[in-house]
Amino acid sequence: MNKSYHKEILHIALPSILSNITVPLLGLIDLTIAGHLGAASYIGAIAIGGTIFNMIYWIFAFLRMGTSGMTSQAYGADNKQEIQLLLYRSLATSTGIAILILLLQGPLLHLALSVMSPTEAVTDFASIYFRICVWGAPAVLGLYSLTGWFIGLQNAKYPLYVAIIQNLVNIAASLFFVFVWHMDVAGVALGTVIAQYCGLTLSLYYCHRMHRRLGLPYTFVPSSVFRKNAIRRFFSVNRDIFLRTLCLVCVTLYFTSAGSCQGEYILAANALLMQYFTLYSYFMDGFAFAGEALSGKCAGAEDYQALKKVIRNLFLWGCGVALTFTLFYMAGGKALMNLLTNEASVVATASDYLPWAVLIPFAGLSAFIWDGVFIGLTATRYMLLSMLGATLTFFSVYLSLFPIWQNHALWLAFLLYLFVRGLMQHLLYRNKILTLHPTN
């Protein structure tokens, strides 16, 4: 029986890991092309534009997570009508948010540039990049909804195929517009937008295939889609995830800001070591996605014995990944630094804090797995509570210990932030969720 659970977990986790790895490629492609335009201001413009969109879209990641959790429950309950209605609700929400972003694009750009304060040349190019790329918002947010829906239906392959095609189109289109039509930054932005809409189009095609495979109805009845109780639950789940994401963004931004206040070498060293966390997260997020899909399916089917086994096996895989990364960072952490930068002074500074990076995998293990499980169970209120507790821990530890430990205090606070998230979710699962659904 365990072999079946392992197979189900890997069926979702492996394609999700590959999809996650492709995510930074879109920004990397744009940055690489900009790097061959002959001026540093082009690179700065793409970097700033990319940062703006990363922040905007990161905040609305609840569209994917909320859709995934609720869809997996409907799938487990074999409620085909609800599966379809959830897709409509999610797409309607993503469209509404995208329209809002388009309407507020001027103030958003002004606010972002005021905070970042780039040079005049970079500001001009970043504005061009932003005003073109912002029209990709409906595609990006629509893809969030569709990706969550696919994962909820236990299908992680479609999002992977979409990510691959999107990257290929982005490369081809951006190269054409930049080096054939000589559109510079505008060409890079236009190539990105075209790739995003190609990704959306392919996702809609896969959505049609999923309808045929599962025998889902296409009927759109507004009174059913916007049913009061269903809408209240939909927005309640997404509100909790949205607030949780805001806390996550605050910690991430403050971590960077706190490093910046300690000088450029500490800032660079922290950015370097944070790549260790990012790399690890690409893999662990794959198992979190598996947790969303499988725990939601178990909850929908009201099979809480199976849920218990799914969680146990998710933690087995998580421990394996964490151990692998820990050993890799212990043995090759210094070599990875030298691969990421050839600045000897930055490597020397980062080496002082490398032991903290080695602890990241096991400190964050539980948080990743429980995040996936809680999303699948739509236990988002408890997920938010754990994030609030972890955020409070982060700021309390850092502000208390910084006068003594300086940057070591920042890393300790970050690791405790990860650990407390997982610990609180574990306690909430045992003391709150299990009491509602005892498995004996």
Coordinates of C-alpha atoms in Angstrom, one line a residue:
M1 CA 0.0 0.0 0.0
N2 CA 2.9 2.3 0.8
K3 CA 4.2 1.9 -2.7
S4 CA 0.9 3.3 -4.0
Y5 CA 1.3 6.4 -1.8
H6 CA 4.9 6.9 -2.8
K7 CA 3.9 6.7 -6.5
E8 CA 1.1 9.2 -6.0
I9 CA 3.4 11.6 -4.2
L10 CA 6.1 11.4 -6.9
H11 CA 3.5 11.6 -9.7
I12 CA 2.8 15.2 -8.5
A13 CA 6.0 16.2 -6.9
L14 CA 8.5 15.4 -9.7
P15 CA 6.7 17.4 -12.5
S16 CA 6.1 20.2 -9.9
I17 CA 9.8 20.4 -9.1
L18 CA 10.7 20.6 -12.8
S19 CA 8.1 23.4 -13.2
N20 CA 9.5 25.3 -10.2
I21 CA 13.0 25.2 -11.7
T22 CA 11.7 26.8 -14.9
V23 CA 10.1 29.7 -13.0
P24 CA 13.3 31.8 -12.7
L25 CA 14.2 31.1 -16.3
L26 CA 11.7 33.7 -17.7
G27 CA 13.4 36.5 -15.7
L28 CA 16.9 35.0 -16.5
I29 CA 16.2 35.0 -20.2
D30 CA 15.1 38.6 -20.2
L31 CA 18.1 39.6 -18.1
T32 CA 20.5 37.7 -20.4
I33 CA 19.2 39.3 -23.6
A34 CA 19.3 42.8 -21.9
G35 CA 22.9 42.0 -21.0
H36 CA 23.8 42.0 -24.7
L37 CA 22.2 45.3 -25.5
G38 CA 25.3 47.3 -24.7
A39 CA 24.4 49.4 -21.7
A40 CA 24.1 48.6 -18.0
S41 CA 20.9 50.6 -17.8
Y42 CA 19.1 47.9 -19.8
I43 CA 20.1 45.3 -17.3
G44 CA 19.0 47.5 -14.4
A45 CA 15.7 48.2 -16.1
I46 CA 14.9 44.5 -16.5
A47 CA 16.0 43.8 -12.9
I48 CA 13.8 46.5 -11.5
G49 CA 10.8 45.6 -13.7
G50 CA 11.2 41.9 -12.8
T51 CA 11.3 42.7 -9.1
I52 CA 8.1 44.8 -9.4
F53 CA 6.2 42.0 -11.1
N54 CA 7.6 39.4 -8.7
M55 CA 6.2 41.3 -5.8
I56 CA 2.8 41.9 -7.4
Y57 CA 2.3 38.4 -8.5
W58 CA 3.7 36.8 -5.4
I59 CA 1.1 38.5 -3.3
F60 CA -1.6 37.0 -5.5
A61 CA -0.3 33.4 -5.3
F62 CA -3.3 32.6 -3.2
L63 CA -5.2 32.1 -6.5
R64 CA -3.2 29.0 -7.2
M65 CA -3.1 27.7 -3.6
G66 CA -6.7 28.3 -2.8
T67 CA -7.9 26.8 -6.0
S68 CA -5.7 23.8 -5.6
G69 CA -7.0 23.0 -2.1
M70 CA -10.7 23.3 -2.8
T71 CA -10.5 21.5 -6.2
S72 CA -8.7 18.6 -4.7
Q73 CA -11.4 18.2 -2.1
A74 CA -14.1 18.4 -4.8
Y75 CA -12.1 15.8 -6.7
G76 CA -11.9 13.5 -3.7
A77 CA -15.7 13.8 -3.2
D78 CA -16.3 13.1 -6.9
N79 CA -18.3 16.4 -7.1
K80 CA -17.9 17.2 -10.8
Q81 CA -20.2 20.2 -10.7
E82 CA -18.2 21.8 -7.9
I83 CA -14.9 21.1 -9.7
Q84 CA -16.2 23.1 -12.6
L85 CA -17.7 25.9 -10.5
L86 CA -14.4 26.3 -8.6
L87 CA -12.6 26.9 -11.9
Y88 CA -15.1 29.6 -12.9
R89 CA -14.8 31.3 -9.5
S90 CA -11.1 31.3 -9.6
L91 CA -10.9 32.6 -13.2
A92 CA -13.4 35.3 -12.4
T93 CA -11.3 36.4 -9.4
S94 CA -8.1 36.4 -11.4
T95 CA -9.7 38.4 -14.1
G96 CA -11.0 41.0 -11.7
I97 CA -7.6 41.4 -10.0
A98 CA -5.9 41.6 -13.4
I99 CA -8.2 44.4 -14.4
L100 CA -7.5 46.2 -11.2
I101 CA -3.7 46.0 -11.8
L102 CA -4.2 47.4 -15.3
L103 CA -6.3 50.3 -14.0
L104 CA -3.7 51.0 -11.3
Q105 CA -0.6 50.5 -13.4
G106 CA 0.4 54.2 -13.2
P107 CA 0.3 54.5 -9.4
L108 CA 1.9 51.0 -9.0
L109 CA 4.8 52.0 -11.2
H110 CA 5.2 55.4 -9.5
L111 CA 5.2 53.8 -6.0
A112 CA 7.7 51.1 -7.0
L113 CA 10.2 53.5 -8.6
S114 CA 9.9 55.9 -5.6
V115 CA 10.9 53.0 -3.3
M116 CA 13.8 51.7 -5.5
S117 CA 15.1 55.2 -6.6
P118 CA 16.9 54.1 -9.8
T119 CA 18.9 56.4 -12.0
E120 CA 17.1 58.5 -14.7
A121 CA 18.2 56.2 -17.5
V122 CA 17.1 53.0 -15.7
T123 CA 13.8 54.7 -14.7
D124 CA 13.0 55.4 -18.4
F125 CA 13.8 51.9 -19.6
A126 CA 12.1 50.3 -16.5
S127 CA 8.9 52.3 -17.2
I128 CA 8.9 51.0 -20.9
Y129 CA 9.4 47.5 -19.7
F130 CA 6.7 47.7 -17.0
R131 CA 4.0 49.4 -19.2
I132 CA 4.3 46.6 -21.8
C133 CA 4.7 43.6 -19.3
V134 CA 1.7 44.8 -17.2
W135 CA -0.6 43.7 -20.0
G136 CA 0.4 40.2 -19.3
A137 CA -1.3 40.3 -15.9
P138 CA -4.5 38.6 -17.1
A139 CA -2.5 35.8 -18.5
V140 CA -0.2 35.3 -15.5
L141 CA -3.1 35.4 -13.0
G142 CA -5.2 33.2 -15.2
L143 CA -2.4 30.7 -15.3
Y144 CA -2.3 30.7 -11.4
S145 CA -6.0 29.7 -11.4
L146 CA -5.5 27.0 -14.0
T147 CA -2.3 25.6 -12.5
G148 CA -4.1 25.3 -9.1
W149 CA -7.0 23.6 -10.7
F150 CA -4.8 21.1 -12.5
I151 CA -2.9 20.3 -9.3
G152 CA -6.2 19.9 -7.4
L153 CA -7.1 17.3 -10.1
Q154 CA -3.8 15.4 -9.4
N155 CA -2.2 16.6 -12.6
A156 CA 1.2 18.3 -12.4
K157 CA 2.3 17.4 -15.9
Y158 CA 0.1 20.0 -17.7
P159 CA 1.7 22.9 -15.8
L160 CA 5.1 21.5 -16.6
Y161 CA 4.4 21.3 -20.3
V162 CA 3.0 24.9 -20.2
A163 CA 6.2 26.1 -18.4
I164 CA 8.5 24.5 -21.0
I165 CA 6.6 25.9 -24.0
Q166 CA 6.3 29.3 -22.4
N167 CA 10.1 29.5 -21.9
L168 CA 10.8 28.4 -25.5
V169 CA 8.3 31.0 -26.9
N170 CA 9.9 33.7 -24.6
I171 CA 13.4 33.0 -25.9
A172 CA 12.3 32.9 -29.6
A173 CA 10.1 36.0 -29.4
S174 CA 12.4 38.1 -27.3
L175 CA 15.4 37.3 -29.6
F176 CA 13.4 38.2 -32.7
F177 CA 12.1 41.5 -31.4
V178 CA 15.4 42.6 -29.9
F179 CA 17.9 41.5 -32.6
V180 CA 15.8 41.5 -35.8
W181 CA 13.4 44.4 -35.1
H182 CA 15.8 46.2 -32.8
M183 CA 13.2 47.0 -30.2
D184 CA 15.6 46.8 -27.2
V185 CA 13.8 46.7 -23.8
A186 CA 10.4 47.0 -25.5
G187 CA 11.2 43.8 -27.5
V188 CA 12.2 41.9 -24.3
A189 CA 8.9 43.0 -22.7
L190 CA 6.8 42.1 -25.7
G191 CA 8.4 38.7 -26.0
T192 CA 7.6 38.0 -22.4
V193 CA 3.9 39.0 -22.8
I194 CA 3.5 36.9 -25.9
A195 CA 5.0 33.9 -24.0
Q196 CA 2.6 34.5 -21.1
Y197 CA -0.5 34.5 -23.4
C198 CA 0.9 31.4 -25.2
G199 CA 1.1 29.7 -21.8
L200 CA -2.5 30.7 -21.0
T201 CA -3.8 29.5 -24.4
L202 CA -2.1 26.1 -23.9
S203 CA -3.5 25.8 -20.4
L204 CA -7.0 26.5 -21.7
Y205 CA -6.5 23.7 -24.3
Y206 CA -5.4 21.3 -21.5
C207 CA -8.4 22.5 -19.5
H208 CA -10.6 21.4 -22.4
R209 CA -8.9 18.0 -22.4
M210 CA -9.4 17.6 -18.7
H211 CA -13.1 18.4 -19.2
R212 CA -13.4 15.7 -21.7
R213 CA -11.4 13.2 -19.7
L214 CA -13.5 13.7 -16.5
G215 CA -16.8 14.4 -18.2
L216 CA -17.1 17.8 -16.6
P217 CA -20.0 20.1 -17.6
Y218 CA -19.4 23.3 -19.4
T219 CA -22.6 25.0 -18.2
F220 CA -22.1 28.5 -16.8
V221 CA -24.9 29.4 -14.4
P222 CA -24.1 32.6 -12.6
S223 CA -26.4 31.8 -9.6
S224 CA -24.4 28.6 -9.0
V225 CA -20.9 30.1 -9.6
F226 CA -21.6 33.1 -7.3
R227 CA -23.7 31.2 -4.7
K228 CA -23.5 33.1 -1.4
N229 CA -22.1 30.3 0.8
A230 CA -19.7 29.1 -1.8
I231 CA -18.3 32.5 -2.5
R232 CA -18.0 33.2 1.2
R233 CA -15.9 30.0 1.6
F234 CA -13.9 30.8 -1.5
F235 CA -12.9 34.3 -0.4
S236 CA -12.4 33.2 3.3
V237 CA -9.8 30.6 2.2
N238 CA -8.1 33.0 -0.2
R239 CA -8.1 35.9 2.3
D240 CA -6.2 33.8 4.9
I241 CA -3.6 32.7 2.2
F242 CA -3.3 36.3 1.1
L243 CA -2.6 37.6 4.6
R244 CA -0.2 34.7 5.2
T245 CA 1.6 35.7 1.9
L246 CA 1.9 39.3 3.1
C247 CA 3.6 38.2 6.2
L248 CA 6.0 36.1 4.1
V249 CA 6.8 39.0 1.9
C250 CA 7.4 41.3 4.9
V251 CA 9.9 38.9 6.4
T252 CA 11.6 38.4 3.0
L253 CA 11.9 42.1 2.3
Y254 CA 13.0 42.9 5.8
F255 CA 15.7 40.2 5.7
T256 CA 17.1 42.0 2.6
S257 CA 16.8 45.4 4.1
A258 CA 18.5 44.3 7.4
G259 CA 21.4 43.0 5.4
S260 CA 21.6 46.2 3.4
C261 CA 21.9 48.2 6.6
Q262 CA 25.0 46.3 7.5
G263 CA 27.0 47.2 4.4
E264 CA 27.3 45.9 0.8
Y265 CA 29.4 42.9 1.7
I266 CA 26.9 41.6 4.2
L267 CA 24.1 42.3 1.7
A268 CA 25.9 40.4 -1.0
A269 CA 26.7 37.5 1.3
N270 CA 23.1 37.2 2.5
A271 CA 21.8 37.3 -1.1
L272 CA 24.3 34.6 -2.0
L273 CA 23.3 32.3 0.9
M274 CA 19.6 32.9 0.3
Q275 CA 20.1 31.1 -3.0
Y276 CA 20.7 28.0 -0.9
F277 CA 17.2 28.4 0.5
T278 CA 15.7 29.2 -2.9
L279 CA 17.3 26.1 -4.5
Y280 CA 16.0 23.9 -1.6
S281 CA 12.5 25.5 -1.9
Y282 CA 12.2 24.5 -5.5
F283 CA 12.4 20.8 -4.5
M284 CA 10.4 21.0 -1.3
D285 CA 7.6 23.0 -3.0
G286 CA 7.1 20.0 -5.2
F287 CA 6.3 17.8 -2.2
A288 CA 4.1 20.7 -0.8
F289 CA 2.1 20.6 -4.1
A290 CA 1.7 16.8 -3.6
G291 CA 0.5 17.5 -0.1
E292 CA -2.1 20.0 -1.4
A293 CA -3.4 17.5 -4.0
L294 CA -3.4 14.3 -2.0
S295 CA -4.5 15.7 1.4
G296 CA -7.4 17.5 -0.3
K297 CA -8.4 14.4 -2.1
C298 CA -8.4 12.4 1.2
A299 CA -10.4 15.1 2.9
G300 CA -12.9 15.3 0.1
A301 CA -13.4 11.5 0.3
E302 CA -13.5 11.7 4.1
D303 CA -10.7 9.1 4.2
Y304 CA -8.7 10.3 7.2
Q305 CA -6.8 7.1 7.6
A306 CA -5.4 7.6 4.1
L307 CA -4.7 11.2 5.0
K308 CA -2.6 10.1 7.9
K309 CA -0.6 7.8 5.6
V310 CA -0.1 10.5 3.0
I311 CA 1.3 12.9 5.6
R312 CA 3.7 10.2 7.0
N313 CA 5.0 9.4 3.5
L314 CA 5.3 13.1 2.6
F315 CA 7.5 13.6 5.7
L316 CA 9.6 10.6 4.7
W317 CA 10.3 12.1 1.3
G318 CA 10.8 15.5 2.9
C319 CA 13.4 14.1 5.3
G320 CA 15.2 12.5 2.4
V321 CA 15.4 15.8 0.4
A322 CA 16.4 17.7 3.5
L323 CA 19.2 15.2 4.3
T324 CA 20.4 15.3 0.7
F325 CA 20.6 19.1 0.7
T326 CA 22.2 19.3 4.1
L327 CA 25.0 16.9 3.1
F328 CA 25.4 18.8 -0.2
Y329 CA 25.7 22.1 1.5
M330 CA 28.2 20.7 4.1
A331 CA 30.4 19.1 1.4
G332 CA 30.0 21.6 -1.4
G333 CA 28.7 24.8 0.1
K334 CA 31.9 26.6 -0.5
A335 CA 32.2 25.3 -4.1
L336 CA 28.7 26.5 -4.7
M337 CA 29.6 30.0 -3.5
N338 CA 32.5 30.1 -5.9
L339 CA 30.2 29.0 -8.7
L340 CA 27.7 31.8 -8.0
T341 CA 30.4 34.6 -7.7
N342 CA 34.0 35.2 -8.3
E343 CA 34.2 38.1 -5.8
A344 CA 36.7 36.7 -3.2
S345 CA 35.6 39.3 -0.5
V346 CA 31.9 38.3 -0.9
V347 CA 32.8 34.6 -0.6
A348 CA 34.9 35.2 2.5
T349 CA 32.1 37.1 4.1
A350 CA 29.5 34.5 3.2
S351 CA 31.7 31.7 4.5
D352 CA 31.3 33.1 8.0
Y353 CA 27.5 32.5 7.8
L354 CA 27.6 29.2 5.8
P355 CA 26.8 27.1 8.9
W356 CA 23.4 28.8 9.1
A357 CA 22.6 27.9 5.4
V358 CA 23.5 24.3 6.2
L359 CA 20.8 24.2 8.8
I360 CA 18.1 25.6 6.4
P361 CA 16.9 22.2 5.0
F362 CA 15.8 20.7 8.3
A363 CA 14.7 24.0 9.8
G364 CA 12.3 24.5 6.9
L365 CA 11.3 20.9 6.3
S366 CA 8.2 20.8 8.4
A367 CA 6.9 24.2 7.2
F368 CA 6.9 23.2 3.6
I369 CA 5.1 19.9 4.1
W370 CA 2.5 21.3 6.5
D371 CA 1.8 24.2 4.2
G372 CA 0.8 21.8 1.5
V373 CA -1.3 19.7 3.8
F374 CA -3.1 22.7 5.3
I375 CA -3.8 24.1 1.9
G376 CA -5.3 20.7 0.8
L377 CA -7.4 20.6 4.0
T378 CA -8.3 24.3 3.4
A379 CA -7.2 24.8 7.1
T380 CA -6.0 28.2 6.0
R381 CA -6.9 30.0 9.3
Y382 CA -4.5 27.8 11.2
M383 CA -1.9 28.3 8.4
L384 CA -2.3 32.0 8.9
L385 CA -2.0 31.7 12.7
S386 CA 1.3 29.7 12.4
M387 CA 2.7 32.4 10.0
L388 CA 1.8 35.2 12.4
G389 CA 3.5 33.3 15.2
A390 CA 6.6 32.7 13.0
T391 CA 6.7 36.3 11.9
L392 CA 6.5 37.6 15.5
T393 CA 9.3 35.2 16.3
F394 CA 11.5 36.5 13.5
F395 CA 11.2 40.1 14.4
S396 CA 11.5 39.5 18.2
V397 CA 14.6 37.4 17.9
Y398 CA 16.3 39.7 15.4
L399 CA 15.6 43.0 17.2
S400 CA 16.6 41.5 20.6
L401 CA 19.8 39.8 19.5
F402 CA 21.1 42.1 16.7
P403 CA 23.1 44.4 19.1
I404 CA 25.0 41.3 20.2
W405 CA 25.2 39.0 17.2
Q406 CA 24.7 41.4 14.2
N407 CA 24.1 39.4 11.1
H408 CA 24.2 36.1 13.0
A409 CA 21.1 37.3 14.7
L410 CA 19.4 37.8 11.4
W411 CA 20.2 34.2 10.3
L412 CA 19.1 32.8 13.6
A413 CA 15.8 34.7 13.4
F414 CA 15.2 33.4 9.9
L415 CA 15.8 29.8 10.8
L416 CA 13.6 30.1 13.9
Y417 CA 10.9 31.7 11.7
L418 CA 11.0 28.6 9.4
F419 CA 11.1 26.2 12.4
V420 CA 8.3 27.9 14.4
R421 CA 6.0 27.8 11.3
G422 CA 6.3 24.0 11.0
L423 CA 6.1 23.5 14.8
M424 CA 2.9 25.5 15.2
Q425 CA 1.3 23.8 12.3
H426 CA 2.2 20.4 13.7
L427 CA 0.6 21.3 17.1
L428 CA -2.4 22.8 15.4
Y429 CA -2.9 19.7 13.3
R430 CA -2.7 17.4 16.4
N431 CA -4.7 19.5 18.7
K432 CA -7.3 21.1 16.4
I433 CA -7.7 19.2 13.1
L434 CA -7.2 15.6 14.4
T435 CA -9.8 16.2 17.1
L436 CA -12.4 17.0 14.4
H437 CA -11.4 13.9 12.3
P438 CA -9.9 11.2 14.7
T439 CA -8.1 8.4 12.8
N440 CA -7.5 6.1 15.9

